[in-house]
Short mmCIF file of C-alpha atoms in Angstrom, two decimals:
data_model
loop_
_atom_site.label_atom_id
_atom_site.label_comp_id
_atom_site.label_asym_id
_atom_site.label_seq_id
_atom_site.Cartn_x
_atom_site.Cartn_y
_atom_site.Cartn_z
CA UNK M 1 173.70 -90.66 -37.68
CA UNK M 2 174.65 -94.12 -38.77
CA UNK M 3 178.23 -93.58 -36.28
CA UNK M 4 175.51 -93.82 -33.78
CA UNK M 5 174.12 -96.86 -34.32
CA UNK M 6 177.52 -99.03 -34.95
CA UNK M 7 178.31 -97.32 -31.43
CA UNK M 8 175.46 -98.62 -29.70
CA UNK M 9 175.89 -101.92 -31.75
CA UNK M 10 179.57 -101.97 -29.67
CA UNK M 11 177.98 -100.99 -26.31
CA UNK M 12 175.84 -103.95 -26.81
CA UNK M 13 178.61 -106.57 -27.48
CA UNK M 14 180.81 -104.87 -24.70
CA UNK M 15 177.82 -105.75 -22.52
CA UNK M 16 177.43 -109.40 -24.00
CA UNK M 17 181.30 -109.69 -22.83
CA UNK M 18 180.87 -108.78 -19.67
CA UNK M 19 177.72 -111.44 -18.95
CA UNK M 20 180.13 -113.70 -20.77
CA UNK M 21 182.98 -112.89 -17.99
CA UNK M 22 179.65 -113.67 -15.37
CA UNK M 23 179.07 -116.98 -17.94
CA UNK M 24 182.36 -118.09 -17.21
CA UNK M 25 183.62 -116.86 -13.63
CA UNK M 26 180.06 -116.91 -12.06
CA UNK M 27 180.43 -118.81 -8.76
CA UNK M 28 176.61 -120.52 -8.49
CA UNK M 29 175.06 -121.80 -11.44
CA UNK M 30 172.35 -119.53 -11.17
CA UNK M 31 175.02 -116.67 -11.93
CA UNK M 32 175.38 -118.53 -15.15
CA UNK M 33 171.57 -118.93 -15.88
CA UNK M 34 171.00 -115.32 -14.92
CA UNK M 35 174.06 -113.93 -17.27
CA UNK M 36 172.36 -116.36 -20.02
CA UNK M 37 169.32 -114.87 -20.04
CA UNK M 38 170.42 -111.28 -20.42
CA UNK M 39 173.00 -112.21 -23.25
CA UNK M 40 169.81 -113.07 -24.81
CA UNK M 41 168.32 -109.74 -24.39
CA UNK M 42 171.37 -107.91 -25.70
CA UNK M 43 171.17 -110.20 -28.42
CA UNK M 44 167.36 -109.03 -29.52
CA UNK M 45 168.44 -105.83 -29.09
CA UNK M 46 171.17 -106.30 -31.14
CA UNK M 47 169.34 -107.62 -33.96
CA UNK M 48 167.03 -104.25 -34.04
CA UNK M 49 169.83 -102.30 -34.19
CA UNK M 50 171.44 -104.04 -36.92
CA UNK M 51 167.51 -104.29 -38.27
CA UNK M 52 167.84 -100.42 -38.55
CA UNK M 53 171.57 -99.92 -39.84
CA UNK M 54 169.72 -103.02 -42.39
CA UNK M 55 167.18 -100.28 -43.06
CA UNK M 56 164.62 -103.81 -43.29
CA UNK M 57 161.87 -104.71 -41.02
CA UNK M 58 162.43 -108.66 -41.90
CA UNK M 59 164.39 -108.88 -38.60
CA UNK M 60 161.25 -108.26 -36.26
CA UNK M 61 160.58 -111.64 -35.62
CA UNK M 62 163.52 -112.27 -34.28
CA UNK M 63 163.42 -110.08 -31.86
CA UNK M 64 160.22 -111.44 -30.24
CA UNK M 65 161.52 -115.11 -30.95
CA UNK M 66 164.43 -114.61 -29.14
CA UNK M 67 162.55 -112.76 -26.03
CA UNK M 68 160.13 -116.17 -25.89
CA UNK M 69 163.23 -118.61 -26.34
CA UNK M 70 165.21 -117.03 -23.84
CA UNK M 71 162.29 -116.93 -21.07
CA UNK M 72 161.64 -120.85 -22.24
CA UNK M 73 165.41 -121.40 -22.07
CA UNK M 74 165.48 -119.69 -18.33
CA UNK M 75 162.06 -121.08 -16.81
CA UNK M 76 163.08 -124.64 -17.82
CA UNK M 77 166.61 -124.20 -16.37
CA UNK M 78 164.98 -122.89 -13.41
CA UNK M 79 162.70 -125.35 -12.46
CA UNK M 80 165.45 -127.57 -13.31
CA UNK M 81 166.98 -126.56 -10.46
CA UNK M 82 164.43 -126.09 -8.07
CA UNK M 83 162.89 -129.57 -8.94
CA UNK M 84 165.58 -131.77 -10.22
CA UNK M 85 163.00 -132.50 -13.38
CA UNK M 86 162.53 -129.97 -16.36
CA UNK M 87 158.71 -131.54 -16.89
CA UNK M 88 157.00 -133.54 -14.15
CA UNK M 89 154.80 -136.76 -14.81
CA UNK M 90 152.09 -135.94 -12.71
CA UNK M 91 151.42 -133.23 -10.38
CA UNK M 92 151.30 -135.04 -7.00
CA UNK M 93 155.09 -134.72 -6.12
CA UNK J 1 156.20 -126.05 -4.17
CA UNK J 2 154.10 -122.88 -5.06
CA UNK J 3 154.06 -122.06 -8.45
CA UNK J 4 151.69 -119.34 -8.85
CA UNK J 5 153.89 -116.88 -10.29
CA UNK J 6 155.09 -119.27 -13.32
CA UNK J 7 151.48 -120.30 -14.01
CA UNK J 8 149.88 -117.47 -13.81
CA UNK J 9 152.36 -115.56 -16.44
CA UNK J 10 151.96 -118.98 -18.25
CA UNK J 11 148.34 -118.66 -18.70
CA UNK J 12 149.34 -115.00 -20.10
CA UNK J 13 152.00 -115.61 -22.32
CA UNK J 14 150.79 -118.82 -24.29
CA UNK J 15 148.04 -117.13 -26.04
CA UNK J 16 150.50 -114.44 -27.14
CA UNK J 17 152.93 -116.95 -28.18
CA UNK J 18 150.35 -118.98 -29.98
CA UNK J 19 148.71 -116.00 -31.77
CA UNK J 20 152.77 -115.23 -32.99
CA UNK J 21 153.04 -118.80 -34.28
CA UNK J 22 149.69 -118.09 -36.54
CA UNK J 23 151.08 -114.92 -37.25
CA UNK J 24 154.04 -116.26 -38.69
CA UNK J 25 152.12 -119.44 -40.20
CA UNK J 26 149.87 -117.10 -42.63
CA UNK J 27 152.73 -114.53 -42.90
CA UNK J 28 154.56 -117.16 -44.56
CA UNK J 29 154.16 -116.43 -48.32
CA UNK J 30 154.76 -112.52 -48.23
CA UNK J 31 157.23 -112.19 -45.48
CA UNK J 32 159.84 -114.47 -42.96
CA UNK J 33 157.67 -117.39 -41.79
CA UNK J 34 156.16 -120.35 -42.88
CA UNK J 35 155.17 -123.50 -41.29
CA UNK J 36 158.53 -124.57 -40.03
CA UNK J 37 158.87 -122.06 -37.67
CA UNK J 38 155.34 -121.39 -36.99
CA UNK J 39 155.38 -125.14 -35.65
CA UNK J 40 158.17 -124.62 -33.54
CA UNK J 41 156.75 -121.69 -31.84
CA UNK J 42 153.19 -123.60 -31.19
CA UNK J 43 155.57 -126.49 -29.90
CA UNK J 44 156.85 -123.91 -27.58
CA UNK J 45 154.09 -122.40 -26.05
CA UNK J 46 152.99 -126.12 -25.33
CA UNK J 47 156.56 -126.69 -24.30
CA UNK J 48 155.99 -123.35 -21.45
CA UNK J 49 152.35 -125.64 -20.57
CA UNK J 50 154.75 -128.66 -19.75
CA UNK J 51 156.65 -126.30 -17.70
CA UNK J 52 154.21 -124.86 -15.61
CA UNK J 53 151.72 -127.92 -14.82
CA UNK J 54 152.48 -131.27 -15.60
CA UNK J 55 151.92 -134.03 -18.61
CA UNK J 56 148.96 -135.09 -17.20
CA UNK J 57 147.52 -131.80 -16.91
CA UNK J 58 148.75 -130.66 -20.06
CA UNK J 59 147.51 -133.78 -21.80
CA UNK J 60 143.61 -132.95 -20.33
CA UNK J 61 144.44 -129.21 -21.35
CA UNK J 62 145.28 -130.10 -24.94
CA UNK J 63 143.82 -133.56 -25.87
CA UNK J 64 145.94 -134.21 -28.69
CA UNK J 65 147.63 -137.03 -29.85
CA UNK J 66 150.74 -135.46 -31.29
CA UNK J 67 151.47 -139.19 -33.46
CA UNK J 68 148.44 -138.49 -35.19
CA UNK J 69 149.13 -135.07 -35.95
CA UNK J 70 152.45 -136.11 -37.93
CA UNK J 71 149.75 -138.67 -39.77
CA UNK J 72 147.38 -135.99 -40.61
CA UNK J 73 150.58 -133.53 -41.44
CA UNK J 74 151.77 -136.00 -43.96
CA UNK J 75 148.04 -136.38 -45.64
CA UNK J 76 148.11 -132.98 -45.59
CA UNK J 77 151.38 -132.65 -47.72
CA UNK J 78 150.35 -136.08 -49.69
CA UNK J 79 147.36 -134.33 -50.71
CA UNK J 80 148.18 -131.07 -52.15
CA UNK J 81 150.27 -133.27 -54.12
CA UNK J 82 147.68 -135.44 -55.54
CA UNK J 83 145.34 -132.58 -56.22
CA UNK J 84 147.45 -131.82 -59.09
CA UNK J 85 147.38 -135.29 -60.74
CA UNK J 86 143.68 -135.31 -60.38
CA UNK J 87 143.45 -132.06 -62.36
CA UNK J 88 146.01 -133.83 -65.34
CA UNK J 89 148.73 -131.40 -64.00
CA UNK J 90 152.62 -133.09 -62.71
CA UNK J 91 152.16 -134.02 -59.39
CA UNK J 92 152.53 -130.78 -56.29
CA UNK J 93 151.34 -128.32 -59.16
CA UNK J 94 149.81 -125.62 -57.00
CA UNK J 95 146.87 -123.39 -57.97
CA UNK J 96 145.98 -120.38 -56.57
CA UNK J 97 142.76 -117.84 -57.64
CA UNK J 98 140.10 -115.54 -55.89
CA UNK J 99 137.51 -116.56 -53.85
CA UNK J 100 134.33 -114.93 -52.05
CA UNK J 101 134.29 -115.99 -49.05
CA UNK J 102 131.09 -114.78 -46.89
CA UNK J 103 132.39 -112.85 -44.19
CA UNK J 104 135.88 -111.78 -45.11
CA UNK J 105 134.71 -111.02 -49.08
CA UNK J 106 137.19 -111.50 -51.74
CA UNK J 107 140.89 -113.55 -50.78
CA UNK J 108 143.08 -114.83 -52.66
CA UNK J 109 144.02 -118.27 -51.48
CA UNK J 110 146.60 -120.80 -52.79
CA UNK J 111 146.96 -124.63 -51.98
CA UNK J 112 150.57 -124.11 -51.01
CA UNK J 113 149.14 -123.04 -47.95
CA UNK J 114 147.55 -126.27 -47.33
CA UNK J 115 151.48 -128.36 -48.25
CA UNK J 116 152.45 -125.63 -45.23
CA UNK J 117 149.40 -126.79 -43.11
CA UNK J 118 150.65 -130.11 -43.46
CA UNK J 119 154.49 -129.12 -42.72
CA UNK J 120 153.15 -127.28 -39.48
CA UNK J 121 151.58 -130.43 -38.22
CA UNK J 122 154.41 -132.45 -38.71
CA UNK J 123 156.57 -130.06 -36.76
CA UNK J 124 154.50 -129.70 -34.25
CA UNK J 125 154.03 -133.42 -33.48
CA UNK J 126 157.58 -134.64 -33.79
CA UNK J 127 158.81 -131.84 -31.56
CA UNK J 128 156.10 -133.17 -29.36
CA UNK J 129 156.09 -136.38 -29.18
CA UNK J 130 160.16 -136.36 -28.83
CA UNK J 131 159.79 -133.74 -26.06
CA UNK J 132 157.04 -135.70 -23.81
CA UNK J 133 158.67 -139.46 -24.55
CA UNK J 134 161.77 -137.87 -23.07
CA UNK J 135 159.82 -136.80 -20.22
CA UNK J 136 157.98 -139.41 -19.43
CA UNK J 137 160.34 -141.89 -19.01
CA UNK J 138 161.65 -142.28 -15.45
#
């Protein structure tokens, strides 16, 4: 039973390579942003896995902190790119 | 630009946010928490405000002044501290007992909550004011 969770724990960081490969080959910079974002998810799901080989529950926050973080992390990128600013002064440009 | 997709999942996903920095603001003393973190997660959700509208807006949304809060923080933490020297105790002796409160009956409250109070509004208003000085200037 536990075999099964240190094998999805190395699916996980086989994934997280391969949006590293993206991270670091990726062409545009929204490539980059994009394989960011899910290396983030992998992550949170990597911390419940490890919360339940662990057998603790302490972990839980993490998970949501690191699902708000990484949608910050990516909407601030984002309009960084769109915009040229990350926050604006006033809303009339 | 139209952003009606980022505000309206804005206007969504603050309250959430907020009600998880509260969460993990009174969670503090039993489980992973506390006022550190519970700061930076209010900071955030103001943070995702910043995003979506602009200073202006947010500063009409949320009419704070954030140098005050790190003030009113600081009293905070000063205080809980001098609450022990009034009672002839070394000073940031904490107390803690029952109370009845009227609605939510009998809770057991303890003034190291009020030191966190005071560590939450610090956090929040230096992460604050650093974030909207930086974006302010031109």
């Amino acid at each position: 039973m536990t075999m099964m969770f240190y094998v999805a724990l190395a699916l996980l960081a086989l994934a997280i390579l391969c949006f590293l490969y993206r991270v670091v080959k990726g062409p545009t910079v929204a490539d980059r942003v994009i394989a960011l974002d899910a290396i983030g998810i992998c992550l949170a799901g990597m911390v419940a896995v490890l919360s339940i080989v662990l057998e603790t529950s302490v972990f839980l926050e993490i998970i949501l902190l690191i699902g708000i973080l990484a949608f910050l992390g990516t909407a601030a990128f984002a309009k960084f790119l769109q915009k040229g600013v990350v926050i604006e002064r006033d809303g009339n440009h | 630009m139209n952003e009606l997709i980022l505000r309206t999942v804005t206007a969504v996903v603050t309250f959430i946010i907020i009600l998880f920095g509260i969460q993990l603001f009174f969670a503090g003393h039993y489980y992973p928490g506390g006022g550190f973190i519970a700061g930076l997660v209010t900071a955030g959700a103001l943070v995702l405000l910043l995003l979506a509208f602009d200073i202006q807006t947010v500063k009409t949304m949320v009419p704070v002044n954030y140098r005050m809060l790190i003030g009113v923080g600081l009293l905070f933490a000063l205080g809980t501290g001098l609450g022990g020297v009034v009672f002839d105790v070394p000073f940031l002796t904490h107390a803690h007992g029952h109370v009845m409160l009227p609605v939510l009956g009998d809770v057991s409250l303890h003034t190291a909550v009020l030191f966190d109070l005071g560590v939450y509004l610090v956090v929040v208003g230096v992460t604050m004011t650093i974030i909207e000085t930086i974006g302010e200037e031109e």
